[in-house]
Coordinates of C-alpha atoms (C1' of nucleotides) in Angstrom, one line a residue:
Chain E
M1 CA 67.5 92.0 107.9
T2 CA 69.3 93.5 105.0
Q3 CA 72.4 92.5 103.0
D4 CA 75.8 94.0 102.5
A5 CA 76.8 94.3 98.9
F6 CA 80.5 93.6 99.0
S7 CA 81.0 90.5 101.1
E8 CA 77.4 89.3 101.2
T9 CA 77.3 89.8 105.0
L10 CA 73.8 89.3 106.4
I11 CA 73.0 92.3 108.6
T12 CA 70.8 91.1 111.4
T13 CA 72.0 92.6 114.6
A14 CA 73.0 96.1 115.6
S15 CA 76.6 95.0 115.8
D16 CA 76.4 93.7 112.2
Q17 CA 75.5 97.2 111.1
V18 CA 78.2 98.8 113.1
F19 CA 80.7 96.3 111.7
V20 CA 79.7 96.9 108.1
D21 CA 79.7 100.7 108.5
M22 CA 83.0 100.8 110.3
R23 CA 84.5 98.5 107.8
R24 CA 83.5 100.8 105.0
E25 CA 84.9 103.9 106.8
I26 CA 88.2 102.2 107.5
V27 CA 88.6 100.8 104.0
E28 CA 87.7 104.2 102.4
G29 CA 89.8 106.1 104.9
S30 CA 87.1 108.1 106.7
I31 CA 88.5 106.5 109.8
E32 CA 92.2 107.2 109.3
Q33 CA 94.7 104.4 109.1
G34 CA 96.8 104.0 112.2
S35 CA 94.4 106.0 114.4
K36 CA 93.5 105.0 117.9
I37 CA 89.9 103.9 118.3
S38 CA 88.1 105.2 121.4
E39 CA 85.3 102.9 122.4
P40 CA 83.2 105.4 124.3
E41 CA 83.5 108.0 121.4
L42 CA 82.6 105.6 118.6
A43 CA 79.8 104.0 120.6
K44 CA 78.3 107.4 121.0
R45 CA 78.8 108.2 117.3
Y46 CA 77.0 105.0 116.1
G47 CA 74.4 105.3 118.8
V48 CA 75.1 101.9 120.4
S49 CA 76.5 100.6 123.7
R50 CA 80.1 99.8 124.2
A51 CA 79.3 96.1 124.3
T52 CA 77.8 96.3 120.8
L53 CA 80.7 98.3 119.5
R54 CA 83.2 95.9 121.0
E55 CA 81.5 93.0 119.2
A56 CA 82.0 94.9 115.9
L57 CA 85.7 95.6 116.8
N58 CA 86.3 91.9 117.4
R59 CA 85.1 91.2 113.9
L60 CA 87.1 94.0 112.4
E61 CA 90.1 92.4 114.1
S62 CA 89.4 89.0 112.4
C63 CA 89.6 90.7 109.0
Y64 CA 92.8 92.5 109.9
L65 CA 91.4 96.0 109.8
V66 CA 92.1 96.8 113.4
E67 CA 94.7 95.5 115.9
R68 CA 94.0 95.1 119.6
K69 CA 96.1 95.1 122.7
A70 CA 94.8 94.0 126.0
N71 CA 94.0 96.9 128.4
V72 CA 95.2 99.3 125.8
G73 CA 92.7 99.3 123.0
C74 CA 92.2 99.2 119.3
R75 CA 94.1 100.8 116.5
V76 CA 93.3 101.0 112.8
V77 CA 95.8 99.0 110.8
A78 CA 98.6 101.0 109.2
L79 CA 99.3 100.4 105.5
T80 CA 103.0 99.9 105.3
A81 CA 105.1 98.8 102.3
E82 CA 106.2 95.7 104.3
R83 CA 102.7 94.6 105.0
L84 CA 101.7 95.1 101.4
I85 CA 104.3 92.6 100.4
E86 CA 103.2 90.1 103.1
V87 CA 99.6 90.4 102.2
Y88 CA 100.2 90.0 98.5
Q89 CA 102.5 87.0 99.0
V90 CA 99.6 85.3 100.8
R91 CA 97.0 86.5 98.3
S92 CA 99.0 85.1 95.5
A93 CA 99.3 81.7 97.1
L94 CA 95.6 81.6 98.0
E95 CA 94.1 83.0 94.8
G96 CA 96.5 80.9 92.8
L97 CA 95.0 77.9 94.5
A98 CA 91.5 79.2 94.0
C99 CA 92.1 79.6 90.3
R100 CA 93.5 76.1 90.0
L101 CA 90.5 74.6 91.7
A102 CA 88.2 76.7 89.5
A103 CA 89.9 75.4 86.4
D104 CA 89.2 71.9 87.7
N105 CA 85.6 72.4 88.8
M106 CA 84.0 75.2 86.8
A107 CA 81.1 74.1 84.6
P108 CA 80.9 75.3 81.0
D109 CA 77.9 77.6 81.7
E110 CA 79.7 79.2 84.6
V111 CA 82.7 79.9 82.3
Q112 CA 80.4 81.4 79.7
S113 CA 78.8 83.6 82.4
L114 CA 82.2 84.8 83.5
K115 CA 83.2 85.6 79.9
Q116 CA 80.0 87.6 79.5
L117 CA 80.8 89.5 82.7
L118 CA 84.2 90.4 81.4
N119 CA 82.7 91.7 78.1
Q120 CA 80.3 93.9 80.1
H121 CA 83.3 95.2 82.0
L122 CA 85.0 96.0 78.8
Q123 CA 82.0 98.0 77.5
T124 CA 81.4 100.0 80.7
Q125 CA 85.1 100.5 81.0
R126 CA 85.4 102.3 77.7
V127 CA 82.4 104.5 78.6
K128 CA 83.5 105.2 82.1
E129 CA 87.2 105.6 81.3
G130 CA 88.9 107.1 84.3
E131 CA 86.2 106.4 86.8
S132 CA 88.0 104.2 89.2
Y133 CA 85.0 102.9 91.0
Y134 CA 83.8 100.9 88.1
Q135 CA 87.2 99.4 87.4
E136 CA 87.5 98.5 91.1
A137 CA 84.1 96.9 91.1
G138 CA 84.7 95.1 87.9
D139 CA 88.0 93.7 88.9
L140 CA 86.6 92.6 92.3
D141 CA 83.7 90.9 90.5
F142 CA 86.1 88.9 88.4
H143 CA 88.3 87.7 91.2
Y144 CA 85.3 87.0 93.5
R145 CA 83.7 84.8 90.9
I146 CA 86.8 82.7 90.5
I147 CA 87.3 82.4 94.2
K148 CA 83.7 81.2 94.6
A149 CA 84.2 78.8 91.7
S150 CA 86.9 77.1 93.7
K151 CA 84.0 75.6 95.7
N152 CA 86.4 75.5 98.7
E153 CA 84.3 77.1 101.5
H154 CA 87.3 77.6 103.8
L155 CA 89.3 79.2 101.1
I156 CA 86.3 81.4 100.1
H157 CA 85.9 82.6 103.6
L158 CA 89.6 83.2 104.1
L159 CA 89.8 85.4 101.0
S160 CA 86.5 87.3 100.9
N161 CA 86.0 87.7 104.7
G162 CA 89.6 87.9 105.6
L163 CA 92.0 89.3 103.1
Y164 CA 89.9 91.2 100.6
Q165 CA 88.9 94.2 102.7
L166 CA 92.5 94.8 103.5
I167 CA 93.5 94.5 99.9
R168 CA 90.7 96.9 99.0
M169 CA 91.9 99.3 101.6
Y170 CA 95.3 99.4 99.9
R171 CA 93.8 99.9 96.5
V172 CA 91.3 102.6 97.5
Q173 CA 93.7 104.6 99.6
M174 CA 96.5 104.4 97.0
G175 CA 93.9 105.7 94.5
M176 CA 94.3 102.9 92.1
V177 CA 93.5 104.0 88.6
G178 CA 95.7 104.2 85.6
P179 CA 97.2 102.5 82.5
R180 CA 97.2 99.1 84.1
V181 CA 93.5 98.7 83.6
S182 CA 93.6 97.5 80.0
K183 CA 96.5 95.2 80.7
A184 CA 94.6 93.7 83.6
F185 CA 91.7 93.1 81.2
D186 CA 94.0 91.1 78.9
E187 CA 95.3 89.1 81.8
H188 CA 91.8 88.3 82.9
L189 CA 91.0 87.1 79.5
A190 CA 94.0 84.8 79.4
I191 CA 93.0 83.4 82.8
I192 CA 89.5 82.6 81.6
N193 CA 90.8 80.8 78.6
A194 CA 93.0 78.6 80.8
I195 CA 90.1 77.8 83.0
E196 CA 87.9 77.0 80.0
N197 CA 90.5 74.5 78.8
H198 CA 90.7 73.0 82.3
D199 CA 94.4 73.8 82.3
S200 CA 94.6 74.2 86.0
E201 CA 98.4 74.5 86.1
L202 CA 98.4 77.4 83.7
A203 CA 95.4 79.0 85.3
E204 CA 97.2 79.0 88.6
L205 CA 100.4 80.4 87.1
L206 CA 98.6 83.2 85.2
M207 CA 96.6 84.2 88.3
K208 CA 99.8 84.4 90.4
R209 CA 101.5 86.5 87.7
H210 CA 98.4 88.7 87.4
I211 CA 98.5 89.3 91.2
S212 CA 102.2 90.0 91.2
A213 CA 101.7 92.6 88.5
S214 CA 98.9 94.2 90.6
Q215 CA 101.2 94.2 93.5
A216 CA 104.0 95.9 91.6
N217 CA 101.5 98.5 90.5
I218 CA 100.4 99.4 94.0
Q219 CA 104.0 99.3 95.2
A220 CA 105.0 101.9 92.6
K221 CA 102.1 104.1 93.8
F222 CA 103.4 103.6 97.3
N223 CA 106.9 104.7 96.5
L224 CA 105.6 107.7 94.5
L225 CA 103.5 108.8 97.4
A226 CA 106.5 108.4 99.8
T227 CA 108.6 110.5 97.5
Q228 CA 105.9 113.2 97.3
K229 CA 105.7 113.3 101.1
K230 CA 109.5 113.8 101.3
V231 CA 109.5 116.6 98.8
A232 CA 106.6 118.3 100.6
Q233 CA 108.7 118.4 103.8
Chain C
M1 CA 100.2 87.5 132.9
T2 CA 101.2 84.0 131.9
Q3 CA 101.8 82.4 128.5
D4 CA 100.2 79.7 126.5
A5 CA 102.6 77.1 125.3
F6 CA 101.2 76.2 121.9
S7 CA 100.5 79.4 120.1
E8 CA 102.3 81.8 122.3
T9 CA 99.1 83.6 123.3
L10 CA 99.7 86.0 126.1
I11 CA 97.1 85.4 128.8
T12 CA 96.3 88.8 130.3
T13 CA 92.5 89.0 130.8
A14 CA 89.9 86.6 132.0
S15 CA 88.6 86.1 128.5
D16 CA 92.1 85.1 127.4
Q17 CA 92.1 82.3 129.9
V18 CA 88.7 81.1 128.9
F19 CA 89.7 81.3 125.3
V20 CA 92.8 79.1 125.8
D21 CA 90.9 76.7 128.1
M22 CA 88.0 76.2 125.7
R23 CA 90.4 75.9 122.8
R24 CA 92.2 73.1 124.4
E25 CA 88.9 71.3 125.4
I26 CA 87.5 71.6 121.9
V27 CA 90.7 70.5 120.2
E28 CA 91.1 67.5 122.5
G29 CA 87.4 66.7 122.3
S30 CA 86.4 67.3 125.9
I31 CA 83.9 69.6 124.4
E32 CA 82.4 67.4 121.7
Q33 CA 82.5 68.4 118.0
G34 CA 79.3 69.6 116.6
S35 CA 77.8 70.3 120.0
K36 CA 75.8 73.4 120.8
I37 CA 77.4 75.8 123.1
S38 CA 75.1 77.3 125.8
E39 CA 76.4 80.7 126.9
P40 CA 74.8 80.7 130.4
E41 CA 76.0 77.1 131.1
L42 CA 79.6 77.6 130.0
A43 CA 79.8 81.0 131.7
K44 CA 78.8 79.4 135.0
R45 CA 81.3 76.5 134.4
Y46 CA 84.2 78.8 133.8
G47 CA 83.1 81.2 136.6
V48 CA 82.9 84.3 134.4
S49 CA 80.1 86.5 133.1
R50 CA 78.5 86.0 129.7
A51 CA 80.2 89.1 128.3
T52 CA 83.6 87.5 129.1
L53 CA 82.6 84.2 127.6
R54 CA 81.3 85.8 124.5
E55 CA 84.6 87.5 124.0
A56 CA 86.2 84.1 124.1
L57 CA 83.6 82.7 121.7
N58 CA 84.4 85.5 119.2
R59 CA 88.0 84.5 119.2
L60 CA 87.3 80.8 118.9
E61 CA 85.2 81.7 115.9
S62 CA 88.2 83.5 114.2
C63 CA 90.2 80.4 114.5
Y64 CA 87.4 78.3 113.0
L65 CA 86.7 76.2 116.1
V66 CA 83.1 77.3 116.6
E67 CA 80.5 78.7 114.2
R68 CA 78.0 81.4 115.1
K69 CA 74.6 82.3 113.8
A70 CA 72.9 85.5 114.8
N71 CA 70.2 85.0 117.4
V72 CA 70.8 81.3 117.4
G73 CA 74.1 80.7 119.0
C74 CA 77.4 78.9 118.8
R75 CA 78.2 75.4 117.7
V76 CA 81.5 73.6 117.9
V77 CA 82.9 72.9 114.4
A78 CA 82.1 69.4 112.9
L79 CA 85.1 67.5 111.5
T80 CA 83.9 66.3 108.1
A81 CA 85.8 64.6 105.4
E82 CA 85.0 67.5 103.0
R83 CA 86.3 70.1 105.4
L84 CA 89.5 68.1 105.9
I85 CA 90.2 68.4 102.2
E86 CA 89.4 72.1 102.1
V87 CA 91.6 72.8 105.1
Y88 CA 94.5 70.8 103.7
Q89 CA 94.3 72.4 100.3
V90 CA 94.7 75.8 102.0
R91 CA 97.4 74.5 104.4
S92 CA 99.4 73.1 101.5
A93 CA 99.3 76.4 99.7
L94 CA 100.2 78.5 102.7
E95 CA 102.9 76.2 104.2
G96 CA 104.3 75.7 100.8
L97 CA 104.7 79.5 100.6
A98 CA 106.2 79.6 104.1
C99 CA 108.7 76.9 103.2
R100 CA 109.7 78.7 100.0
L101 CA 110.2 82.0 102.0
A102 CA 112.1 80.1 104.7
A103 CA 114.5 78.7 102.0
D104 CA 115.1 82.3 100.8
N105 CA 115.5 83.9 104.2
M106 CA 116.8 81.4 106.7
A107 CA 120.2 82.1 108.2
P108 CA 122.8 79.3 108.5
D109 CA 122.6 79.2 112.3
E110 CA 118.9 78.9 112.1
V111 CA 119.2 76.0 109.8
Q112 CA 121.7 74.3 112.1
S113 CA 119.3 74.8 115.0
L114 CA 116.5 73.2 113.1
K115 CA 118.6 70.3 112.2
Q116 CA 119.6 69.8 115.8
L117 CA 115.9 69.9 116.8
L118 CA 115.2 67.2 114.3
N119 CA 117.9 65.0 115.7
Q120 CA 116.4 65.5 119.2
H121 CA 113.1 64.4 117.9
L122 CA 114.7 61.3 116.3
Q123 CA 116.2 60.4 119.7
T124 CA 113.1 60.9 121.8
Q125 CA 111.0 59.3 119.1
R126 CA 112.9 56.0 119.4
V127 CA 112.6 56.1 123.1
K128 CA 109.0 57.0 123.3
E129 CA 107.9 54.9 120.4
G130 CA 104.1 54.8 120.3
E131 CA 103.5 57.8 122.5
S132 CA 101.7 60.0 120.2
Y133 CA 102.0 63.1 122.2
Y134 CA 105.8 63.5 121.6
Q135 CA 105.4 62.8 117.9
E136 CA 102.7 65.4 117.7
A137 CA 104.7 68.0 119.6
G138 CA 107.8 67.2 117.5
D139 CA 106.0 67.5 114.2
L140 CA 104.3 70.7 115.3
D141 CA 107.7 72.1 116.4
F142 CA 109.2 71.5 113.0
H143 CA 106.4 73.0 111.0
Y144 CA 106.1 76.0 113.4
R145 CA 109.8 76.8 113.0
I146 CA 109.6 76.9 109.3
I147 CA 106.5 79.0 109.4
K148 CA 108.2 81.5 111.6
A149 CA 111.3 81.4 109.4
S150 CA 109.2 82.8 106.6
K151 CA 109.4 86.1 108.4
N152 CA 106.0 86.9 106.9
E153 CA 104.0 88.1 110.0
H154 CA 100.6 87.9 108.2
L155 CA 101.3 84.3 107.0
I156 CA 102.5 83.3 110.5
H157 CA 99.4 84.7 112.1
L158 CA 97.2 83.0 109.5
L159 CA 98.7 79.6 110.1
S160 CA 99.5 79.5 113.8
N161 CA 96.5 81.5 115.1
G162 CA 94.1 80.4 112.3
L163 CA 94.6 77.0 110.8
Y164 CA 96.7 75.1 113.2
Q165 CA 94.3 74.5 116.0
L166 CA 91.8 73.1 113.5
I167 CA 94.5 70.9 112.0
R168 CA 95.5 69.8 115.5
M169 CA 91.9 69.0 116.2
Y170 CA 91.7 66.6 113.3
R171 CA 94.9 64.9 114.2
V172 CA 94.2 64.5 117.9
Q173 CA 90.6 63.3 117.4
M174 CA 91.6 60.9 114.7
G175 CA 94.2 59.5 117.1
M176 CA 97.2 60.1 114.8
V177 CA 99.9 57.6 115.4
G178 CA 101.3 54.9 113.3
P179 CA 103.8 53.9 110.7
R180 CA 103.8 57.3 109.0
V181 CA 106.0 58.7 111.7
S182 CA 109.3 57.5 110.4
K183 CA 108.5 58.4 106.9
A184 CA 107.5 61.9 108.0
F185 CA 110.9 62.2 109.6
D186 CA 112.7 61.5 106.4
E187 CA 110.5 64.0 104.6
H188 CA 111.4 66.6 107.2
L189 CA 115.1 65.9 106.6
A190 CA 114.7 66.3 102.9
I191 CA 112.9 69.7 103.4
I192 CA 115.7 70.9 105.7
N193 CA 118.3 70.0 103.1
A194 CA 116.4 72.0 100.4
I195 CA 116.2 75.0 102.7
E196 CA 119.9 74.7 103.6
N197 CA 120.7 74.8 99.9
H198 CA 118.4 77.8 99.4
D199 CA 116.5 75.8 96.8
S200 CA 113.2 77.5 97.4
E201 CA 111.4 75.8 94.6
L202 CA 112.3 72.4 95.8
A203 CA 111.6 73.3 99.4
E204 CA 108.1 74.4 98.5
L205 CA 107.4 71.3 96.4
L206 CA 108.6 69.0 99.2
M207 CA 106.6 70.7 101.8
K208 CA 103.4 70.5 99.7
R209 CA 104.1 66.8 99.0
H210 CA 104.7 66.2 102.7
I211 CA 101.4 67.8 103.6
S212 CA 99.6 65.9 101.0
A213 CA 100.9 62.7 102.5
S214 CA 99.8 63.8 105.9
Q215 CA 96.4 64.5 104.5
A216 CA 96.1 61.1 102.9
N217 CA 97.1 59.5 106.2
I218 CA 94.3 61.3 108.1
Q219 CA 91.8 60.7 105.4
A220 CA 92.6 57.0 105.6
K221 CA 91.9 57.1 109.3
F222 CA 88.7 58.9 108.6
N223 CA 87.4 56.3 106.2
L224 CA 88.5 53.5 108.6
L225 CA 86.5 55.2 111.4
A226 CA 83.5 55.6 109.1
T227 CA 83.6 51.9 108.2
Q228 CA 83.8 50.9 111.9
K229 CA 80.8 53.0 112.7
K230 CA 78.8 51.4 109.9
V231 CA 79.7 47.9 111.1
A232 CA 78.8 48.8 114.6
Q233 CA 75.3 49.7 113.5
Chain Q
dT1 C1' 117.2 120.4 134.3
dT2 C1' 116.2 115.6 134.3
dC3 C1' 114.6 111.5 136.2
dT4 C1' 111.4 109.0 139.7
dT5 C1' 107.5 108.8 142.1
dT6 C1' 102.8 109.8 142.9
dA7 C1' 98.3 111.0 142.1
dA8 C1' 94.4 112.0 138.9
dG9 C1' 92.1 111.1 134.8
dA10 C1' 90.7 108.3 131.2
dT11 C1' 90.2 103.8 129.0
dT12 C1' 89.4 99.0 128.8
dG13 C1' 87.6 94.7 131.1
dT14 C1' 83.8 92.6 133.5
dC15 C1' 79.4 92.2 135.5
dG16 C1' 74.3 91.6 136.2
dA17 C1' 69.8 93.0 134.3
dC18 C1' 66.6 93.8 130.6
dA19 C1' 64.9 93.5 125.6
dA20 C1' 64.5 91.0 121.3
dT21 C1' 64.4 86.8 119.2
dT22 C1' 64.2 82.0 118.7
dT23 C1' 62.9 77.4 120.2
dA24 C1' 59.9 74.3 122.6
dT25 C1' 55.4 73.2 124.3
dA26 C1' 50.5 73.3 124.4
dT27 C1' 46.2 74.2 122.1
dT28 C1' 42.9 74.3 118.6
dG29 C1' 40.8 73.0 114.3
dA30 C1' 40.3 70.1 110.3
Chain B
dT1 C1' 46.1 61.9 113.6
dC2 C1' 48.1 65.7 111.7
dA3 C1' 48.9 70.6 110.7
dA4 C1' 48.7 75.3 112.0
dT5 C1' 48.5 78.6 115.6
dA6 C1' 49.2 80.6 120.0
dT7 C1' 51.6 80.6 124.3
dA8 C1' 55.5 79.8 127.4
dA9 C1' 60.3 79.1 128.2
dA10 C1' 64.9 79.6 127.1
dT11 C1' 68.6 81.8 124.6
dT12 C1' 71.0 85.5 122.5
dG13 C1' 71.6 90.6 121.9
dT14 C1' 72.1 95.0 124.1
dC15 C1' 72.6 98.2 127.8
dG16 C1' 74.5 101.0 131.8
dA17 C1' 77.4 100.7 135.8
dC18 C1' 81.5 99.3 138.4
dA19 C1' 86.3 97.3 138.7
dA20 C1' 90.9 96.9 137.0
dT21 C1' 94.4 98.7 134.2
dC22 C1' 96.8 102.0 131.6
dT23 C1' 98.1 106.9 130.5
dT24 C1' 98.9 111.5 131.6
dA25 C1' 100.1 115.3 134.6
dA26 C1' 102.0 117.0 138.7
dA27 C1' 105.2 116.9 142.5
dG28 C1' 109.4 115.9 144.4
dA29 C1' 114.5 114.3 144.6
dA30 C1' 119.0 113.9 142.5

DNA sequence: TTCTTTAAGATTGTCGACAATTTATATTGA
DNA sequence: TCAATATAAATTGTCGACAATCTTAAAGAA
C-alpha cells in the first residue's frame, strides 16, 4: 500500500494504481484531451482486466477528467474556453469560502508554518527561475494548505479530489509559466496577512481576486494559443 | 430508456436503474443511514450481478450517499450535525454563485415563468397545507430553476448531481415541515425580484441568507431529535 | 450520385467464478 | 479471565466470457 503525492490518495488496489496513473497521464497530456478511450486497449496497456479499468474510469469521471455515455464509452475531457470560465467561477466561490473559514479557524502556529512555506517558495523560486514545475508545486502547496485549514471535510474533498486535477490540467497543458509568478507571490502574502488577522471577509475577497487573476492569465494563454493555431493554418 | 424525475437522469442500463432505486431508498431512509451495504445481498435483492451493483455503488459514492473503503466495503452516509454544517456552507457558496449568475443571465420570459411557478406553489400550498411532499417538491423546483438559469454546466452538475440528494436526505429524514414554509415563500419572492432587476449582488446575498435560514431550521430539528433521544433513554 | 437498409465488426454492459483480503470464531497459553 | 494466535467464514477485488448495443461498411433503391 503506497501513497500518491498530489492528492494523498491511498493506493491499495490495482484499480487505485490505474486510476492514479491514468489521472497523471490525462492531466499531463500523455493521453490526449478529447480522445476516445478504448477499454480493451487500455486494459491491455495497464495489464489489468476490463473490470479493473472500468473501476478506474468511474473514478476519473467523478473528478471530471473523463465523460461517459451509456453504450458508447469514455472520452477524455476537452479543455474549452467556456469550461475554463465555468470551472474558475466555481473554484473562486469554493476557495473563497475555504479562505474565509481558514481565517476563522487557523491556529497561530499553522499560520507561522504557512508563512515559512511561502518563504521557502520565494527562495527556491529565485534559484529555479523559469522552471515551471517548482512554481506549480509551490502554488499548489499554498492553496492546498488553506483548503485544508478550512477544516470542512466536504469542501476539502470537493476541491482536492474534484476540481484540482482539472485545474491542474488546464495549467499544465497551457504551459503556465511567466511574469505572473512574482505577482502571485505578493497576493499569497496579502492573503496570509488577512488570515493572520482573522479578517475573514478580506481573506475571502483577496482569494477570490487572486483566483480571478489566475483565470485571466490562463485565458490569455488560451487566446494566444488559439491565434497561433489560426496563423498556422 | 426512461427518465428519472428528480435529477433528469437518463435510465438506460441496468446499473442506472439500480442507482436510481438505491438513491431513492437511501434518501428516504428505507436503507438506513450508517448501515453497511452487503454487495451479495443487495445484488440478489435487485436481481443483478455484483458487477452491476458495484457500478451503482460507485455512482452513489460520487454523490456522497455512500462511503467506500478498499477491501472493507460500502456504508451509507451518516447524517451528523457536523456534516450538515459542512454541506450547507458549501451549498450556500455554490447556490449563491448560481443565483448571482442567474441574475446576470436570466431572460425576461424565464423570470416570468419562474414567477408563475411560484404562484402555483402558493396556490397548492394553501390547499395542501401540511403535506410536506408538495412543499418539498415546490422548493426543489424553485432552487433547481435558478441553478439551471446560471447556465454554468459545471455548477449545475455539482449541485444537482452532487449535493442535492444529500440535502434532500437531511430534509426528508428530519421530516421538514412547519412554520418556515410561508417565510420561505416570501424569501423566494424577494430573490426573484432581485433577479428580475438584474441586481446580482443582492440576489446572491438573499440566496445565501435564505439558505442559512433553511440550515438553522434543519439544525433546530436536529437538536430537538437529539434531545428526544436522550429523554427516551 | 445520394440516401436507406442491411449486415458485419467492434465496443460496452453484464454475468458467474476465482483470488486476495478482511472479519469473525476458536484455540492456546499465561 | 484475558490476551494473543491460528483457523474458518465471509466479503471484496479481479478476471475472462457472453449478451446487448452501437458503429462502420457494404449493398441496394430512388
